Coordinates of C-alpha atoms in Angstrom, one line a residue:
M978 CA -30.8 116.8 116.5
Q979 CA -28.4 114.0 116.9
K980 CA -29.8 110.3 116.5
F981 CA -28.5 107.4 118.2
S982 CA -30.0 103.7 118.9
L983 CA -31.3 102.1 121.9
G984 CA -31.7 98.9 123.2
Y985 CA -31.5 96.6 126.1
N986 CA -28.4 95.7 126.7
F987 CA -27.4 94.1 130.2
D988 CA -30.4 94.0 131.8
A989 CA -31.0 98.2 131.0
I990 CA -31.8 100.0 128.2
S991 CA -28.4 102.1 126.5
C992 CA -27.4 102.7 122.9
E993 CA -24.7 100.8 121.2
S994 CA -21.9 102.5 122.6
C995 CA -22.5 102.3 126.3
K996 CA -23.3 98.7 125.7
A997 CA -19.4 98.3 123.7
F998 CA -17.8 100.3 126.9
F999 CA -19.9 98.5 129.6
R1000 CA -18.5 95.2 127.9
R1001 CA -15.0 96.2 128.2
N1002 CA -14.6 97.6 131.4
A1003 CA -17.3 96.9 133.6
L1004 CA -15.4 93.5 135.1
R1005 CA -12.6 96.4 135.7
P1006 CA -11.8 96.9 139.3
L1007 CA -14.0 100.8 140.1
E1008 CA -11.0 102.1 142.4
K1009 CA -8.5 101.7 138.8
L1010 CA -10.4 104.1 137.0
K1011 CA -9.7 107.4 138.3
C1012 CA -12.0 110.1 138.1
R1013 CA -9.9 114.1 137.3
G1014 CA -13.1 115.6 139.2
N1015 CA -15.0 115.3 142.1
G1016 CA -17.4 112.1 141.1
G1017 CA -19.4 114.0 139.6
C1018 CA -18.9 114.6 135.8
D1019 CA -21.2 115.2 133.3
V1020 CA -21.9 112.1 131.2
S1021 CA -24.2 113.3 128.5
F1022 CA -24.2 111.9 125.0
N1023 CA -22.1 114.1 123.7
I1024 CA -19.9 114.8 126.4
R1025 CA -19.8 111.5 127.9
K1026 CA -16.1 109.8 126.9
R1027 CA -14.4 112.4 129.2
C1028 CA -14.5 110.2 132.3
K1029 CA -14.6 106.4 132.1
R1030 CA -15.2 106.1 135.8
C1031 CA -18.3 108.0 136.1
R1032 CA -19.6 106.6 132.8
L1033 CA -19.0 103.6 134.2
E1034 CA -21.1 104.8 137.7
K1035 CA -24.0 105.7 135.8
C1036 CA -23.7 102.5 133.3
L1037 CA -24.0 100.9 137.1
Q1038 CA -26.7 103.2 138.7
T1039 CA -29.2 102.6 135.4
G1040 CA -29.6 99.0 136.0
M1041 CA -26.5 97.6 133.7
R1042 CA -25.4 94.3 135.1
K1043 CA -21.8 93.1 135.3
E1044 CA -22.5 89.5 136.0
W1045 CA -24.5 89.2 132.4
I1046 CA -21.1 89.4 130.6
L1047 CA -20.7 85.8 129.3
S1048 CA -16.8 85.1 130.5
D1049 CA -14.8 83.4 127.1
K1050 CA -16.0 80.0 128.4
E1051 CA -19.7 80.8 128.9
K1052 CA -19.1 82.2 125.1
A1053 CA -17.2 79.1 124.3
E1054 CA -20.5 76.8 125.7
K1055 CA -23.2 79.1 124.3
R1056 CA -21.6 78.5 120.6
A1057 CA -21.2 75.0 121.5
K1058 CA -24.6 74.9 122.3
I1059 CA -25.9 76.6 118.7
E1060 CA -23.5 74.2 117.1
E1061 CA -25.3 71.2 118.5
N1062 CA -28.8 73.0 118.3
R1063 CA -27.4 72.9 113.8
L1064 CA -26.6 69.5 114.4
L1065 CA -29.7 68.6 116.3
K1066 CA -32.0 70.2 113.7
Q1067 CA -30.1 68.7 110.8
I1068 CA -30.7 65.0 112.3
N1069 CA -34.4 65.7 113.1
D1070 CA -34.3 66.6 109.6
N1071 CA -32.8 63.7 108.3
E1072 CA -35.0 61.6 110.7
Q1073 CA -38.3 63.3 109.1
E1074 CA -37.5 62.5 105.6
L1075 CA -36.5 58.3 106.6
R1076 CA -39.7 58.3 108.2
Q1077 CA -41.6 59.9 104.8
L1078 CA -39.6 57.3 102.7
T1079 CA -41.1 54.9 105.2
K1080 CA -44.8 55.8 105.1
R1081 CA -44.3 56.1 101.2
D1082 CA -42.9 53.0 100.6
S1083 CA -45.3 50.8 103.6
K1084 CA -48.2 49.0 102.4
T1085 CA -51.1 49.7 103.9
D1086 CA -53.1 46.1 103.4
D1087 CA -53.5 44.9 106.6
D1088 CA -53.4 41.4 106.0
L1089 CA -49.9 42.0 105.2
S1090 CA -47.0 42.9 108.2
L1091 CA -43.8 43.7 106.5
D1092 CA -41.3 44.9 108.1
L1093 CA -39.3 47.6 105.6
S1094 CA -35.5 48.5 108.1
P1095 CA -33.9 46.5 106.5
L1096 CA -34.6 47.3 103.2
L1097 CA -34.5 50.9 104.6
N1098 CA -31.5 50.4 105.9
Q1099 CA -29.8 49.0 102.8
S1100 CA -30.8 51.7 100.6
I1101 CA -29.2 54.7 102.9
L1102 CA -25.5 54.2 102.0
N1103 CA -24.9 53.8 98.4
D1104 CA -22.1 52.6 96.4
F1105 CA -20.4 56.2 96.5
D1106 CA -20.7 56.3 100.3
W1107 CA -18.7 53.5 100.5
F1108 CA -16.0 54.3 97.8
T1109 CA -15.8 57.6 99.8
I1110 CA -15.9 55.7 103.2
Q1111 CA -13.1 53.4 101.9
F1112 CA -11.2 56.1 100.2
V1113 CA -11.4 58.2 103.7
Q1114 CA -9.8 54.9 105.7
D1115 CA -7.5 54.1 103.3
C1116 CA -5.9 58.3 103.1
F1117 CA -5.4 58.0 106.9
I1118 CA -3.4 54.5 106.8
E1119 CA -1.6 56.1 103.9
S1120 CA -0.6 59.1 105.7
V1121 CA 0.7 56.9 108.5
Q1122 CA 2.8 54.9 106.5
L1123 CA 4.8 58.6 105.0
N1124 CA 5.4 59.6 108.3
Q1125 CA 7.5 57.6 110.3
I1126 CA 9.3 58.2 113.5
A1127 CA 13.2 59.0 113.0
G1128 CA 15.9 59.4 115.5
I1129 CA 14.4 58.1 118.5
S1130 CA 13.8 54.3 119.5
C1131 CA 11.4 51.7 117.7
Y1132 CA 8.8 49.6 119.1
P1133 CA 9.0 47.5 120.8
S1134 CA 11.1 50.0 122.9
T1135 CA 9.5 52.3 125.2
Q1136 CA 10.5 55.8 124.3
P1137 CA 10.4 58.7 127.6
I1138 CA 8.7 61.7 127.7
E1139 CA 10.7 63.3 130.2
S1140 CA 8.9 67.0 130.5
T1141 CA 5.3 68.9 128.7
I1142 CA 7.9 69.7 125.6
E1143 CA 9.2 66.5 124.8
L1144 CA 5.3 65.8 124.6
F1145 CA 4.5 68.5 122.0
R1146 CA 7.7 67.5 120.1
V1147 CA 7.8 63.9 119.5
P1148 CA 4.3 62.4 119.9
L1149 CA 1.9 65.3 119.3
Y1150 CA 4.6 66.2 116.3
I1151 CA 4.4 63.0 114.3
T1152 CA 0.7 62.7 115.0
S1153 CA 0.1 66.4 113.8
M1154 CA 2.2 65.6 110.8
R1155 CA 0.2 62.9 109.8
L1156 CA -3.2 64.1 110.0
I1157 CA -2.1 67.1 107.7
T1158 CA -1.2 64.2 105.1
Y1159 CA -4.2 63.0 105.7
I1160 CA -6.5 65.7 105.3
K1161 CA -4.0 67.5 102.1
Q1162 CA -5.8 64.0 100.1
L1163 CA -9.1 65.0 100.2
N1164 CA -10.8 67.0 97.7
E1165 CA -12.9 69.0 99.8
F1166 CA -9.9 70.2 101.8
Q1167 CA -7.7 71.1 98.3
Q1168 CA -10.8 73.0 97.2
L1169 CA -10.7 75.4 100.1
D1170 CA -8.3 78.2 99.5
K1171 CA -5.1 77.9 101.2
D1172 CA -5.7 80.6 103.7
D1173 CA -9.1 79.2 104.9
Q1174 CA -6.5 75.4 105.0
V1175 CA -4.2 77.4 106.8
Y1176 CA -7.1 78.6 109.3
L1177 CA -8.8 75.4 109.8
V1178 CA -5.4 73.5 110.7
K1179 CA -4.5 76.4 113.8
L1180 CA -8.0 76.1 115.0
N1181 CA -8.3 72.2 115.1
L1182 CA -5.3 70.0 114.6
L1183 CA -4.4 69.9 117.8
T1184 CA -7.9 69.2 119.0
V1185 CA -7.9 65.9 116.6
C1186 CA -4.3 65.2 117.7
F1187 CA -5.1 64.6 121.5
L1188 CA -8.4 62.9 120.3
H1189 CA -6.6 60.4 118.1
S1190 CA -3.8 59.9 121.2
A1191 CA -7.0 59.0 123.4
F1192 CA -7.8 56.3 120.6
I1193 CA -4.5 54.6 120.4
Y1194 CA -4.0 54.4 124.3
D1195 CA -4.4 51.2 125.5
P1196 CA -5.8 50.7 128.9
R1197 CA -3.9 47.1 129.6
T1198 CA -0.8 48.1 128.6
D1199 CA -1.0 51.9 129.5
C1200 CA 1.0 52.8 126.9
Y1201 CA 0.3 55.1 123.4
H1202 CA 1.0 53.5 120.1
E1203 CA -0.1 53.8 116.5
Q1204 CA -0.8 50.1 115.5
D1205 CA 1.3 48.9 112.6
T1206 CA 3.8 51.5 113.0
I1207 CA 7.4 51.1 114.2
D1208 CA 6.9 54.3 116.4
P1209 CA 7.8 53.3 119.9
L1210 CA 5.9 52.7 122.9
F1211 CA 5.0 56.0 124.8
S1212 CA 4.1 55.4 128.6
G1213 CA 0.8 56.6 130.0
K1214 CA 2.8 57.5 133.5
D1215 CA 5.3 59.7 131.7
W1216 CA 2.4 60.9 129.9
I1217 CA -0.1 61.7 133.1
K1218 CA 2.9 63.8 134.2
T1219 CA 3.0 66.3 131.1
L1220 CA 0.0 68.9 130.9
N1221 CA -2.0 68.7 134.2
K1222 CA -3.2 65.1 135.8
Q1223 CA -6.9 66.0 135.5
F1224 CA -6.5 66.5 131.5
H1225 CA -5.6 63.0 130.7
N1226 CA -7.5 61.8 133.1
E1227 CA -10.5 63.7 131.8
M1228 CA -9.5 62.3 127.9
K1229 CA -9.1 59.0 129.0
Q1230 CA -12.7 58.7 130.2
I1231 CA -14.1 60.7 127.1
R1232 CA -12.1 57.7 125.2
N1233 CA -14.4 55.5 127.1
D1234 CA -17.1 57.3 127.1
L1235 CA -17.0 57.3 122.9
I1236 CA -15.8 53.6 123.0
D1237 CA -18.8 52.5 125.0
I1238 CA -20.8 54.6 122.2
F1239 CA -20.2 53.3 118.9
Q1240 CA -17.4 50.3 119.9
S1241 CA -14.7 51.5 119.0
D1242 CA -15.9 51.6 114.8
D1243 CA -13.3 53.3 113.0
I1244 CA -15.2 54.1 110.0
I1245 CA -17.0 56.5 112.7
I1246 CA -14.0 57.7 114.2
K1247 CA -12.2 58.9 111.5
L1248 CA -14.9 60.5 109.5
F1249 CA -15.8 62.4 113.0
Y1250 CA -11.6 63.3 112.5
L1251 CA -13.0 65.0 109.4
I1252 CA -16.1 66.9 111.2
L1253 CA -14.1 68.4 113.8
I1254 CA -11.5 69.6 111.1
F1255 CA -13.6 71.6 109.1
S1256 CA -14.9 73.0 112.2
N1257 CA -15.7 76.7 112.2
Q1258 CA -15.3 78.6 115.7
I1259 CA -17.3 76.4 117.9
S1260 CA -14.2 76.0 120.3
L1261 CA -13.5 77.9 123.4
N1262 CA -10.3 80.1 123.3
Q1263 CA -9.7 80.3 119.5
A1264 CA -6.3 81.9 118.7
T1265 CA -6.6 85.1 118.1
Q1266 CA -5.2 85.6 114.8
C1267 CA -7.5 82.6 113.7
L1268 CA -10.6 85.1 114.4
L1269 CA -9.6 88.0 113.1
T1270 CA -8.3 86.3 110.2
P1271 CA -9.6 88.4 107.1
N1272 CA -12.0 86.7 104.0
I1273 CA -12.7 83.4 105.3
N1274 CA -15.0 81.7 103.3
T1275 CA -17.0 80.1 106.4
L1276 CA -19.5 79.2 103.9
S1277 CA -17.2 76.5 101.7
M1278 CA -16.4 75.2 105.6
F1279 CA -19.6 74.5 106.3
K1280 CA -20.6 72.7 103.1
A1281 CA -17.1 70.5 103.3
Q1282 CA -17.9 69.8 107.2
N1283 CA -21.3 69.4 106.3
I1284 CA -20.7 66.2 103.5
F1285 CA -18.6 63.9 106.1
A1286 CA -21.4 65.0 109.0
D1287 CA -24.0 63.8 106.2
L1288 CA -22.1 60.5 106.0
V1289 CA -21.3 59.4 109.5
Y1290 CA -25.5 60.4 110.1
R1291 CA -26.4 57.9 107.3
Y1292 CA -23.4 55.3 108.6
C1293 CA -24.9 55.5 111.7
L1294 CA -28.2 54.9 111.0
H1295 CA -27.3 52.0 108.5
Q1296 CA -25.2 50.5 111.4
Y1297 CA -27.7 51.1 114.2
G1298 CA -31.1 52.1 113.1
S1299 CA -33.3 54.9 113.0
N1300 CA -33.8 54.2 116.6
Q1301 CA -30.6 54.0 118.4
A1302 CA -28.5 56.2 115.9
P1303 CA -29.7 59.8 117.2
T1304 CA -29.4 59.0 120.3
L1305 CA -26.3 57.5 120.1
F1306 CA -25.1 60.4 117.4
L1307 CA -25.6 63.5 119.6
R1308 CA -23.9 61.9 122.7
Y1309 CA -21.2 61.1 120.5
I1310 CA -21.1 64.9 119.6
H1311 CA -21.5 66.0 123.1
K1312 CA -18.3 64.1 124.1
L1313 CA -16.3 65.3 121.1
M1314 CA -17.3 68.9 122.6
K1315 CA -16.0 67.8 125.8
V1316 CA -12.9 67.3 124.3
Q1317 CA -12.8 70.8 122.4
Q1318 CA -13.0 72.3 125.6
L1319 CA -10.4 70.3 126.9
V1320 CA -7.5 71.1 124.3
D1321 CA -8.9 74.9 124.3
A1322 CA -8.2 75.3 127.9
V1323 CA -4.9 73.7 127.1
K1324 CA -4.7 75.8 124.5
Y1325 CA -5.0 78.9 126.9
T1326 CA -2.3 78.1 129.5
I1327 CA -0.1 76.8 127.7
N1328 CA 2.3 79.5 128.8
D1329 CA 2.1 77.8 132.2
Y1330 CA 3.7 74.8 131.3
I1331 CA 6.4 75.7 128.2
D1332 CA 8.3 78.6 126.6
I1333 CA 5.9 77.8 122.9
A1334 CA 9.2 79.5 121.4
E1335 CA 11.2 76.1 122.0
L1336 CA 8.6 74.3 119.7
S1337 CA 8.2 73.6 116.2
P1338 CA 7.1 76.3 113.8
L1339 CA 4.3 73.5 112.9
M1340 CA 3.1 73.4 117.0
Q1341 CA 3.9 77.1 117.5
S1342 CA 1.1 77.6 114.9
L1343 CA -1.3 75.0 116.6
M1344 CA -1.8 77.1 119.7

């Protein structure tokens, strides 16, 4: 007797093979699946593969529901929620540890009233943490200085962007070069295998490029400009003509929301760039080559990401205290996940805007 496993799939009991079959075929129009018989094919365990239409009809008759199949967007939202819950658990663990420290160090004498929060905040970050924060800041400054724009106008001139292809060829390209130089200086990135490095760059760099572009936008002048560089100004009116207007408007709103949360704190901004860079498989429409890349060391990626997640969270505790920091931190993460979704939607529809073959190999790899 041949054995097979049963489970509750798409609101009905089925075997794993039928579960996979239903996921692949349920959303296809039924009329496109032709039955070579008269619609009454025997769909038993041993001969079920002979007629897809009859097999699909039997799946539907048994109660399997195609509306339970998650779309790419729904899958991404589910992954994002899982990641958010993971970070929330980490935050709660840190809070619990903080309370234990406070409880252990506080005095129980009713006659002695002592506010330990300033002392506690001083101990959240040690000298090595401050060194790491300064190193991260210096690495970014150096990466900008090492990658200067050539062959176009210089500040204070305005460089026109006539098309979406120019958006990717000029401002986004130079930003991507600077970000790659930035992360290559970090030990956490250097210690990853080359395949893992390439995987993370392909997966996440474009998201950070657009996020950084949002932060260098000045609404007072409606221009994008990297501070302390000879980069030209890029007009917001030109940017909004590329891709689609809704994308740029949403990015500007997210920029305002992020600034409202942590007041343009450059330390927080740069550390979150690194958290995004080291993120693994929480984006909406990841490139197929990334999903199918073998031998990816996800544990190493997570450990690297966790170093910066822990550091930025403790920095937030230091700056905003244990009452405000957890809420602000989660609000910030939620907004960054929205950025990921917006940029991944751009990746998914990029062929509607440009011929990516016209881009440099680097920019092609980020699509």
